[in-house]
Coordinates of C-alpha atoms (C1' of nucleotides) in Angstrom, one line a residue:
Chain A
X1258 CA 0.0 -0.1 -0.2
X1259 CA 1.1 3.3 -1.1
X1260 CA 1.5 6.0 1.4
X1261 CA -0.7 9.3 0.9
X1262 CA 2.0 12.4 1.0
X1263 CA -0.5 14.9 -0.2
X1264 CA -3.1 14.1 2.0
X1265 CA -1.0 13.9 5.1
X1266 CA 0.6 17.2 4.0
X1267 CA -2.7 18.7 4.0
X1268 CA -3.7 17.3 7.6
X1269 CA -0.5 18.9 9.1
X1270 CA 0.3 22.1 7.3
X1271 CA 3.6 22.1 5.4
X1272 CA 6.7 22.9 7.5
X1273 CA 7.0 26.6 6.9
X1274 CA 10.3 28.0 5.9
X1275 CA 12.9 28.7 8.6
X1276 CA 13.5 32.6 8.9
X1277 CA 14.9 34.7 11.8
X1278 CA 11.4 36.2 12.5
X1279 CA 9.9 32.7 12.8
X1280 CA 12.7 31.5 15.1
X1281 CA 12.1 34.4 17.3
X1282 CA 8.6 34.3 17.2
X1283 CA 8.4 30.7 18.2
X1284 CA 11.0 31.6 21.1
X1285 CA 8.6 34.2 22.3
X1286 CA 5.8 31.5 22.4
X1287 CA 8.1 29.3 24.1
X1288 CA 9.1 31.8 26.9
X1289 CA 5.4 32.3 27.4
X1290 CA 4.4 28.8 27.8
X1291 CA 7.2 27.3 29.3
X1292 CA 9.9 30.1 30.7
X1293 CA 13.0 31.2 29.5
X1294 CA 14.7 28.1 30.9
X1295 CA 13.2 26.2 28.3
X1296 CA 14.1 28.2 25.4
X1297 CA 16.9 26.2 24.3
X1298 CA 18.4 25.2 21.1
X1299 CA 17.0 21.6 21.1
X1300 CA 13.6 22.5 22.6
X1301 CA 13.1 25.3 20.0
X1302 CA 14.1 23.0 17.2
X1303 CA 11.6 20.6 18.5
X1304 CA 9.0 23.2 18.6
X1305 CA 10.0 24.3 14.8
X1306 CA 10.2 20.5 13.9
X1307 CA 13.7 20.9 12.4
X1308 CA 17.3 19.9 13.9
X1309 CA 18.9 22.1 16.5
X1310 CA 21.9 22.7 14.1
X1311 CA 19.6 24.2 11.4
X1312 CA 19.1 27.3 13.8
X1313 CA 22.7 28.3 13.8
X1314 CA 22.1 29.6 10.1
X1315 CA 19.9 32.4 11.8
X1316 CA 21.2 32.7 15.1
X1317 CA 24.7 33.0 16.3
X1318 CA 24.0 31.5 19.8
X1319 CA 21.8 31.1 22.8
X1320 CA 22.6 34.3 24.4
X1321 CA 21.8 36.2 21.1
X1322 CA 18.5 34.2 21.0
X1323 CA 17.5 35.2 24.5
X1324 CA 18.5 39.0 23.6
X1325 CA 16.0 38.9 20.7
X1326 CA 13.4 37.5 22.8
X1327 CA 13.6 40.3 25.4
X1328 CA 13.8 42.9 22.5
X1329 CA 10.3 41.5 21.5
X1330 CA 8.8 41.1 24.9
X1331 CA 9.8 45.0 25.8
X1332 CA 6.9 45.8 23.4
X1333 CA 4.6 45.2 26.4
X1334 CA 6.3 47.9 28.4
X1335 CA 3.5 50.8 28.9
X1336 CA 4.8 54.1 27.5
X1337 CA 1.7 56.1 27.9
X1338 CA 2.8 57.9 31.0
X1339 CA 4.9 60.1 28.8
X1340 CA 2.0 61.8 27.6
X1341 CA -0.1 62.1 30.7
X1342 CA -0.5 64.8 33.4
X1343 CA 1.2 64.8 36.7
X1344 CA 4.8 65.2 38.2
X1345 CA 7.3 64.2 35.7
X1346 CA 9.0 62.1 38.2
X1347 CA 6.2 59.8 38.9
X1348 CA 5.3 59.3 35.4
X1349 CA 9.1 58.2 34.9
X1350 CA 8.8 55.9 37.8
X1351 CA 5.9 54.5 36.4
X1352 CA 7.5 53.6 33.2
X1353 CA 10.1 51.9 35.0
X1354 CA 7.8 49.8 37.0
X1355 CA 6.1 48.8 33.9
X1356 CA 9.6 47.8 32.3
X1357 CA 10.3 45.8 35.6
X1358 CA 6.8 44.1 35.5
X1359 CA 7.7 42.8 32.1
X1360 CA 11.1 41.3 33.3
X1361 CA 9.2 40.2 36.4
X1362 CA 6.9 37.9 34.8
X1363 CA 9.3 36.1 33.0
X1364 CA 12.0 34.7 35.3
X1365 CA 15.5 34.8 34.1
X1366 CA 14.8 37.6 31.4
X1367 CA 16.2 39.9 33.8
X1368 CA 19.4 38.1 34.3
X1369 CA 19.9 37.7 30.6
X1370 CA 19.1 41.2 29.9
X1371 CA 22.0 42.4 32.1
X1372 CA 24.5 40.1 30.1
X1373 CA 23.2 40.8 26.7
X1374 CA 21.7 43.9 26.5
X1375 CA 18.9 44.7 23.9
X1376 CA 19.2 47.2 20.9
X1377 CA 15.9 46.5 19.2
X1378 CA 13.2 49.2 18.3
X1379 CA 11.2 48.7 21.7
X1380 CA 14.3 49.2 23.8
X1381 CA 14.9 52.3 21.7
X1382 CA 11.3 53.4 22.4
X1383 CA 11.7 52.9 26.0
X1384 CA 15.0 55.0 26.3
X1385 CA 13.2 57.5 24.2
X1386 CA 10.4 57.5 26.5
X1387 CA 12.5 57.9 29.5
X1388 CA 14.7 60.8 27.9
X1389 CA 11.5 62.8 27.0
X1390 CA 10.5 62.6 30.8
X1391 CA 14.1 63.5 31.9
X1392 CA 13.7 66.4 29.4
X1393 CA 10.4 67.5 30.6
X1394 CA 11.9 67.9 34.2
X1395 CA 14.8 70.1 32.7
X1396 CA 17.5 67.6 33.7
X1397 CA 20.6 68.6 31.6
X1398 CA 21.5 66.8 28.8
X1399 CA 24.6 65.3 29.9
X1400 CA 23.2 64.0 33.0
X1401 CA 20.3 62.4 31.2
X1402 CA 22.7 60.6 28.8
X1403 CA 24.9 59.1 31.7
X1404 CA 21.7 58.5 33.9
X1405 CA 19.6 56.8 31.6
X1406 CA 22.2 53.8 31.6
X1407 CA 21.8 53.5 35.2
X1408 CA 18.4 53.9 35.6
X1409 CA 17.8 51.1 33.3
X1410 CA 20.5 49.1 34.8
X1411 CA 19.1 49.3 38.3
X1412 CA 15.8 48.7 37.4
X1413 CA 17.1 45.5 35.6
X1414 CA 19.0 44.4 38.6
X1415 CA 16.1 45.0 40.8
X1416 CA 13.8 42.9 38.8
X1417 CA 16.6 40.0 38.4
X1418 CA 17.0 39.8 42.2
X1419 CA 13.2 39.6 42.9
X1420 CA 12.4 37.4 39.7
X1421 CA 13.8 34.4 41.4
X1422 CA 11.8 33.6 44.2
X1423 CA 14.1 33.8 47.5
X1424 CA 13.6 30.5 49.2
X1425 CA 12.5 30.6 52.8
X1426 CA 16.2 29.2 53.9
X1427 CA 18.1 31.8 51.7
X1428 CA 16.2 34.9 53.1
X1429 CA 16.5 33.5 56.8
X1430 CA 20.3 33.1 56.1
X1431 CA 20.6 36.9 55.6
X1432 CA 18.1 37.9 58.3
X1433 CA 19.7 35.5 60.8
X1434 CA 23.2 36.9 59.9
X1435 CA 22.0 40.6 60.2
X1436 CA 20.2 39.9 63.6
X1437 CA 23.1 37.9 65.0
X1438 CA 25.5 40.9 64.0
X1439 CA 27.0 42.0 67.4
X1440 CA 27.6 45.9 68.2
X1441 CA 31.4 45.4 68.9
X1442 CA 32.0 43.6 65.6
X1443 CA 29.4 45.4 63.0
X1444 CA 28.3 48.3 65.2
X1445 CA 26.3 50.2 62.4
X1446 CA 24.6 47.0 61.5
X1447 CA 23.5 46.5 65.0
X1448 CA 22.5 50.1 65.3
X1449 CA 20.3 50.1 62.3
X1450 CA 19.0 46.6 63.0
X1451 CA 15.7 45.5 61.6
X1452 CA 15.4 48.8 59.5
X1453 CA 17.9 47.2 57.2
X1454 CA 15.2 44.7 56.1
X1455 CA 12.1 46.8 56.9
X1456 CA 9.4 48.5 54.8
X1457 CA 7.1 47.0 52.3
X1458 CA 9.0 46.3 49.0
X1459 CA 6.9 48.5 46.7
X1460 CA 7.7 51.6 49.2
X1461 CA 11.4 50.6 49.2
X1462 CA 11.1 50.6 45.4
X1463 CA 9.2 53.9 45.0
X1464 CA 11.8 55.6 47.2
X1465 CA 14.7 53.9 45.2
X1466 CA 13.3 55.3 41.7
X1467 CA 12.8 58.7 43.2
X1468 CA 16.4 58.5 44.6
X1469 CA 17.7 57.6 41.4
X1470 CA 15.9 60.5 39.7
X1471 CA 17.2 62.8 42.4
X1472 CA 20.6 61.8 42.0
X1473 CA 20.6 62.1 38.3
X1474 CA 18.8 65.7 38.3
X1475 CA 21.1 67.1 40.8
X1476 CA 24.7 65.5 40.0
X1477 CA 26.5 67.8 37.6
X1478 CA 28.9 66.1 35.3
X1479 CA 32.6 66.8 35.5
Chain B
X654 CA 51.2 -10.5 43.0
X655 CA 49.6 -8.6 45.9
X656 CA 48.9 -4.8 45.5
X657 CA 50.6 -2.5 48.2
X658 CA 47.7 -0.1 49.4
X659 CA 49.8 1.1 52.2
X660 CA 52.7 2.4 49.8
X661 CA 50.4 3.9 47.4
X662 CA 48.3 5.6 50.2
X663 CA 51.6 7.2 51.2
X664 CA 52.7 8.3 47.7
X665 CA 49.1 10.1 47.1
X666 CA 47.9 11.3 50.4
X667 CA 44.7 9.7 51.8
X668 CA 41.6 11.3 50.4
X669 CA 40.5 13.9 53.1
X670 CA 37.3 13.5 54.4
X671 CA 34.6 15.7 52.7
X672 CA 33.5 18.8 54.6
X673 CA 31.6 21.9 53.6
X674 CA 34.7 23.9 54.1
X675 CA 36.9 21.7 52.1
X676 CA 34.3 21.7 49.5
X677 CA 34.3 25.5 49.3
X678 CA 38.0 25.7 49.4
X679 CA 38.1 23.6 46.2
X680 CA 35.5 25.5 44.6
X681 CA 37.5 28.7 45.1
X682 CA 40.6 26.9 43.7
X683 CA 38.6 25.9 40.8
X684 CA 37.2 29.4 40.2
X685 CA 40.6 30.8 40.3
X686 CA 42.1 28.3 38.0
X687 CA 39.3 27.9 35.5
X688 CA 36.5 30.4 36.1
X689 CA 33.0 30.1 37.4
X690 CA 31.7 28.3 34.3
X691 CA 33.8 25.5 35.4
X692 CA 32.8 25.3 39.0
X693 CA 30.1 22.4 38.5
X694 CA 29.2 19.7 40.7
X695 CA 30.6 17.0 38.2
X696 CA 34.2 18.9 37.7
X697 CA 34.2 19.6 41.6
X698 CA 33.6 16.0 42.5
X699 CA 36.6 15.2 39.9
X700 CA 38.9 17.5 41.8
X701 CA 37.9 16.2 45.2
X702 CA 38.1 12.6 43.7
X703 CA 34.5 11.7 44.9
X704 CA 31.3 11.3 43.1
X705 CA 29.1 14.3 42.2
X706 CA 26.1 12.7 44.5
X707 CA 28.2 13.0 47.4
X708 CA 28.5 16.6 47.4
X709 CA 24.8 17.0 47.9
X710 CA 25.5 16.0 51.6
X711 CA 26.9 19.4 52.1
X712 CA 25.6 21.8 49.6
X713 CA 21.9 21.9 48.6
X714 CA 22.6 22.9 44.8
X715 CA 24.7 24.9 42.4
X716 CA 23.4 28.1 43.2
X717 CA 24.3 27.7 47.0
X718 CA 27.8 26.5 45.9
X719 CA 28.4 29.7 43.8
X720 CA 27.1 32.0 46.5
X721 CA 29.4 30.3 49.0
X722 CA 32.5 31.0 46.6
X723 CA 31.4 34.6 46.4
X724 CA 31.3 34.8 50.2
X725 CA 34.6 33.6 50.3
X726 CA 36.1 35.9 47.4
X727 CA 34.5 39.0 49.0
X728 CA 37.6 38.6 51.6
X729 CA 39.6 40.2 49.0
X730 CA 37.6 43.6 48.8
X731 CA 39.7 46.4 50.3
X732 CA 38.0 48.1 53.3
X733 CA 40.9 50.4 54.4
X734 CA 39.3 53.4 53.0
X735 CA 37.0 53.3 55.8
X736 CA 39.8 54.3 58.3
X737 CA 41.6 56.9 55.9
X738 CA 41.3 60.7 55.5
X739 CA 39.5 62.6 52.6
X740 CA 36.2 62.9 51.4
X741 CA 33.8 60.3 52.9
X742 CA 32.2 60.0 49.4
X743 CA 35.5 59.4 47.8
X744 CA 36.4 56.7 50.0
X745 CA 32.9 55.2 49.8
X746 CA 33.2 55.3 46.3
X747 CA 36.8 53.5 46.5
X748 CA 35.2 50.4 48.6
X749 CA 32.7 50.1 45.9
X750 CA 35.4 50.0 43.2
X751 CA 37.3 47.5 44.9
X752 CA 34.2 45.2 45.4
X753 CA 33.5 45.9 41.6
X754 CA 37.3 44.6 40.8
X755 CA 36.7 41.4 42.6
X756 CA 33.5 40.6 40.7
X757 CA 35.0 41.9 37.5
X758 CA 38.1 39.4 37.7
X759 CA 35.8 36.4 38.1
X760 CA 33.6 36.6 35.2
X761 CA 29.9 35.3 35.9
X762 CA 30.4 36.0 39.5
X763 CA 28.5 39.2 39.3
X764 CA 25.6 37.7 37.7
X765 CA 25.4 34.9 40.2
X766 CA 25.5 37.5 43.1
X767 CA 22.3 39.1 41.9
X768 CA 20.4 35.7 42.0
X769 CA 21.7 34.2 45.4
X770 CA 23.0 37.2 47.5
X771 CA 25.5 36.4 49.9
X772 CA 25.3 36.5 53.7
X773 CA 28.6 35.6 55.1
X774 CA 31.1 37.3 57.4
X775 CA 32.9 39.0 54.4
X776 CA 29.6 40.3 53.0
X777 CA 28.7 41.5 56.4
X778 CA 32.0 43.5 56.7
X779 CA 31.4 45.2 53.2
X780 CA 28.0 46.4 54.4
X781 CA 29.3 47.4 57.7
X782 CA 32.1 49.5 55.9
X783 CA 29.7 51.1 53.7
X784 CA 27.4 52.0 56.6
X785 CA 30.0 53.3 58.6
X786 CA 31.1 55.7 55.7
X787 CA 27.5 56.9 55.4
X788 CA 27.2 57.4 59.2
X789 CA 30.4 59.6 58.6
X790 CA 28.7 61.6 56.2
X791 CA 25.6 62.3 58.3
X792 CA 23.6 60.4 56.3
X793 CA 20.1 59.6 58.2
X794 CA 19.9 56.2 59.3
X795 CA 16.6 55.3 57.3
X796 CA 18.1 56.4 53.9
X797 CA 21.1 54.5 54.8
X798 CA 19.4 51.4 55.6
X799 CA 17.3 51.6 52.2
X800 CA 20.2 53.0 50.2
X801 CA 23.0 50.4 50.8
X802 CA 20.9 47.8 49.0
X803 CA 20.6 49.8 46.2
X804 CA 24.3 50.9 46.1
X805 CA 25.5 47.1 46.2
X806 CA 22.7 46.1 43.7
X807 CA 23.9 48.8 41.2
X808 CA 27.6 48.0 41.8
X809 CA 26.8 44.3 41.1
X810 CA 24.9 45.0 38.3
X811 CA 27.5 47.4 36.8
X812 CA 30.2 44.8 37.1
X813 CA 27.9 41.7 35.7
X814 CA 27.4 44.0 32.4
X815 CA 31.0 44.7 32.0
X816 CA 32.4 41.3 33.1
X817 CA 31.4 39.6 30.1
X818 CA 33.3 41.1 27.4
X819 CA 31.1 42.7 24.9
X820 CA 31.7 41.2 21.5
X821 CA 32.5 43.9 18.7
X822 CA 29.1 43.0 16.9
X823 CA 26.8 43.3 19.9
X824 CA 28.5 46.8 20.8
X825 CA 28.2 48.0 17.1
X826 CA 24.6 46.7 17.0
X827 CA 23.6 49.4 19.9
X828 CA 25.8 52.0 18.4
X829 CA 24.4 51.5 15.0
X830 CA 20.9 51.6 16.5
X831 CA 21.3 54.9 18.5
X832 CA 23.0 56.4 15.6
X833 CA 20.3 55.3 13.1
X834 CA 17.7 56.9 15.4
X835 CA 15.9 59.6 13.3
X836 CA 14.5 62.8 14.9
X837 CA 11.2 62.2 13.8
X838 CA 10.8 58.8 15.5
X839 CA 13.3 59.2 18.4
X840 CA 13.7 62.8 18.7
X841 CA 15.6 62.9 22.3
X842 CA 18.1 60.1 21.3
X843 CA 18.7 61.8 18.1
X844 CA 19.2 65.0 20.1
X845 CA 21.7 63.5 22.5
X846 CA 23.4 61.6 19.9
X847 CA 27.0 60.6 20.4
X848 CA 26.6 61.6 24.3
X849 CA 24.6 58.8 25.0
X850 CA 27.7 56.6 24.6
X851 CA 30.3 59.2 25.3
X852 CA 33.1 59.5 28.2
X853 CA 35.6 57.1 29.3
X854 CA 34.2 54.6 31.4
X855 CA 35.9 55.1 34.7
X856 CA 34.6 58.8 34.5
X857 CA 30.9 57.4 34.0
X858 CA 31.4 55.0 36.9
X859 CA 32.8 57.8 39.2
X860 CA 29.7 60.2 38.1
X861 CA 27.5 57.0 38.5
X862 CA 28.8 56.4 42.2
X863 CA 28.8 60.1 43.1
X864 CA 25.1 60.2 41.7
X865 CA 23.9 57.4 43.9
X866 CA 25.4 58.7 47.1
X867 CA 23.9 62.2 46.4
X868 CA 20.6 60.7 46.0
X869 CA 20.8 58.5 49.0
X870 CA 22.1 61.6 51.1
X871 CA 19.3 63.8 49.7
X872 CA 16.1 61.8 49.4
X873 CA 13.9 61.6 52.9
X874 CA 12.2 58.6 53.3
X875 CA 8.3 58.9 53.4
Chain C
dA37 C1' 22.7 28.1 0.5
dC38 C1' 20.3 25.4 3.7
dC39 C1' 19.4 21.5 6.3
dT40 C1' 20.4 17.2 8.8
dG41 C1' 22.2 13.3 11.4
dA42 C1' 25.3 12.1 14.4
dA43 C1' 28.8 13.2 17.4
dC44 C1' 31.7 15.4 20.9
dA45 C1' 31.9 17.3 25.4
dC46 C1' 29.6 18.1 28.8
dC47 C1' 25.5 19.4 32.7
dG48 C1' 22.1 19.0 37.4
dT49 C1' 19.9 15.9 40.3
dT50 C1' 18.1 11.8 42.3
dC51 C1' 18.0 7.2 44.1
dA52 C1' 18.5 2.3 45.3
dA53 C1' 22.3 0.0 47.1
dG54 C1' 26.2 -0.6 50.0
dT55 C1' 29.5 0.5 54.0
Chain D
dA92 C1' 25.4 9.1 58.4
dC93 C1' 27.8 9.1 54.4
dC94 C1' 29.4 7.6 50.1
dT95 C1' 28.9 5.5 45.4
dG96 C1' 27.3 3.8 40.8
dA97 C1' 24.1 4.4 37.6
dA98 C1' 20.6 6.5 35.6
dC99 C1' 17.2 9.9 33.9
dA100 C1' 16.8 13.9 31.5
dC101 C1' 18.4 17.0 29.6
dC102 C1' 22.2 20.9 27.5
dG103 C1' 25.3 24.1 23.2
dT104 C1' 28.0 23.5 19.4
dT105 C1' 30.4 21.7 15.4
dC106 C1' 30.9 19.2 11.3
dA107 C1' 30.8 16.2 7.3
dA108 C1' 27.5 14.8 4.2
dG109 C1' 23.4 15.4 1.6
dT110 C1' 19.8 18.3 -1.2

DNA sequence: ACCTGAACACCGTTCAAGT
DNA sequence: ACCTGAACACCGTTCAAGT
């Protein structure tokens, strides 16, 4: 009995040709459904019904792939605060919080963002939005230029740190260590005590963002 | 012919008993000789002449192992600026630069420091040193408490970003993207132009640290 | 030019079984 | 209690060979 290639080709649609766009799109699907940890060359090849080696025609390595995924996901950042009313500092903080939320929902993405920083259109739009808000606040150009980098870096690092859920034991380790600090060996730690760990995380974050914005706005360049 | 276990035991010294300290010490040797990428359970077991599974009696997982290595390496941070003369801000920046140098010389360590933050004695000494300098500058306790976290976080993220040597192409990708930004779509990026990428890295870093210290010192807590 | 199979050189972690 | 061998379930990347 002869097989029916035509029919079976119609049942499962013909394998689409590989393109960089297709690979990135499949990667984004994968990060949404299974997390960044599963966006591997082998898993991705499986999803695209091809061999891992085939992907290397379009993507240099795994790091570049992850950077492309991030570029894509940055489209989810809410930039509307740029054109609303209210204090420019608050709106700047809102954009950064939205950026952090995107990183936050895909564990591992923030860490990869630190190593392979994106340069796609969505990243540029984010930079542009932040620069416009700094300009609205009359922050000098030189300080805005150098500050934007640190603003994004700190937001990314903050997200990286909180994205991986700290296990109870890990957290306890630091808490215990800080509480055990005796005044004779660690006088300042002992003096500040609980305050080092205190405060609701959102309040700490808001203070942190405001602190950065203040620093950028008020520190003249040499 | 019968083998000579006694003699061969003397030629190669008896396998030392496994301890957590021994495992961490071997890990530190390994990170120095082969880099953090090679500090794996399997490679480490090989170095200790044991089976990978044996290590799990003393170490929960690879992340915990890497955190222990960092704890240990933080002993190299130069804390002497705490007790020298000069502006407290400059001495604070010096300590942070020394911290970054440690992270810098062991690629990958900074990234791991973001995920599994250390809590060992060397980390506490670093925190204590920074707090003492902030106290010398009469920074209010509440701001010091919340600021210290962000100070270390930003320094770590900065090191993580620069530890992995940016390939020429990656760097070009961002440069090209920024230069290609047209005034109609990205007006602020176009207006700032080269300045976004300009300046010698040490000058940018010094400004960044000073900016953070200013922010912490001058942003009141709610 | 693109795609594949196969291989090389690795990983983390678990678990039954031994001492 | 500690250690081991073996297994399970994966990785990234390269390369000769095919189309």
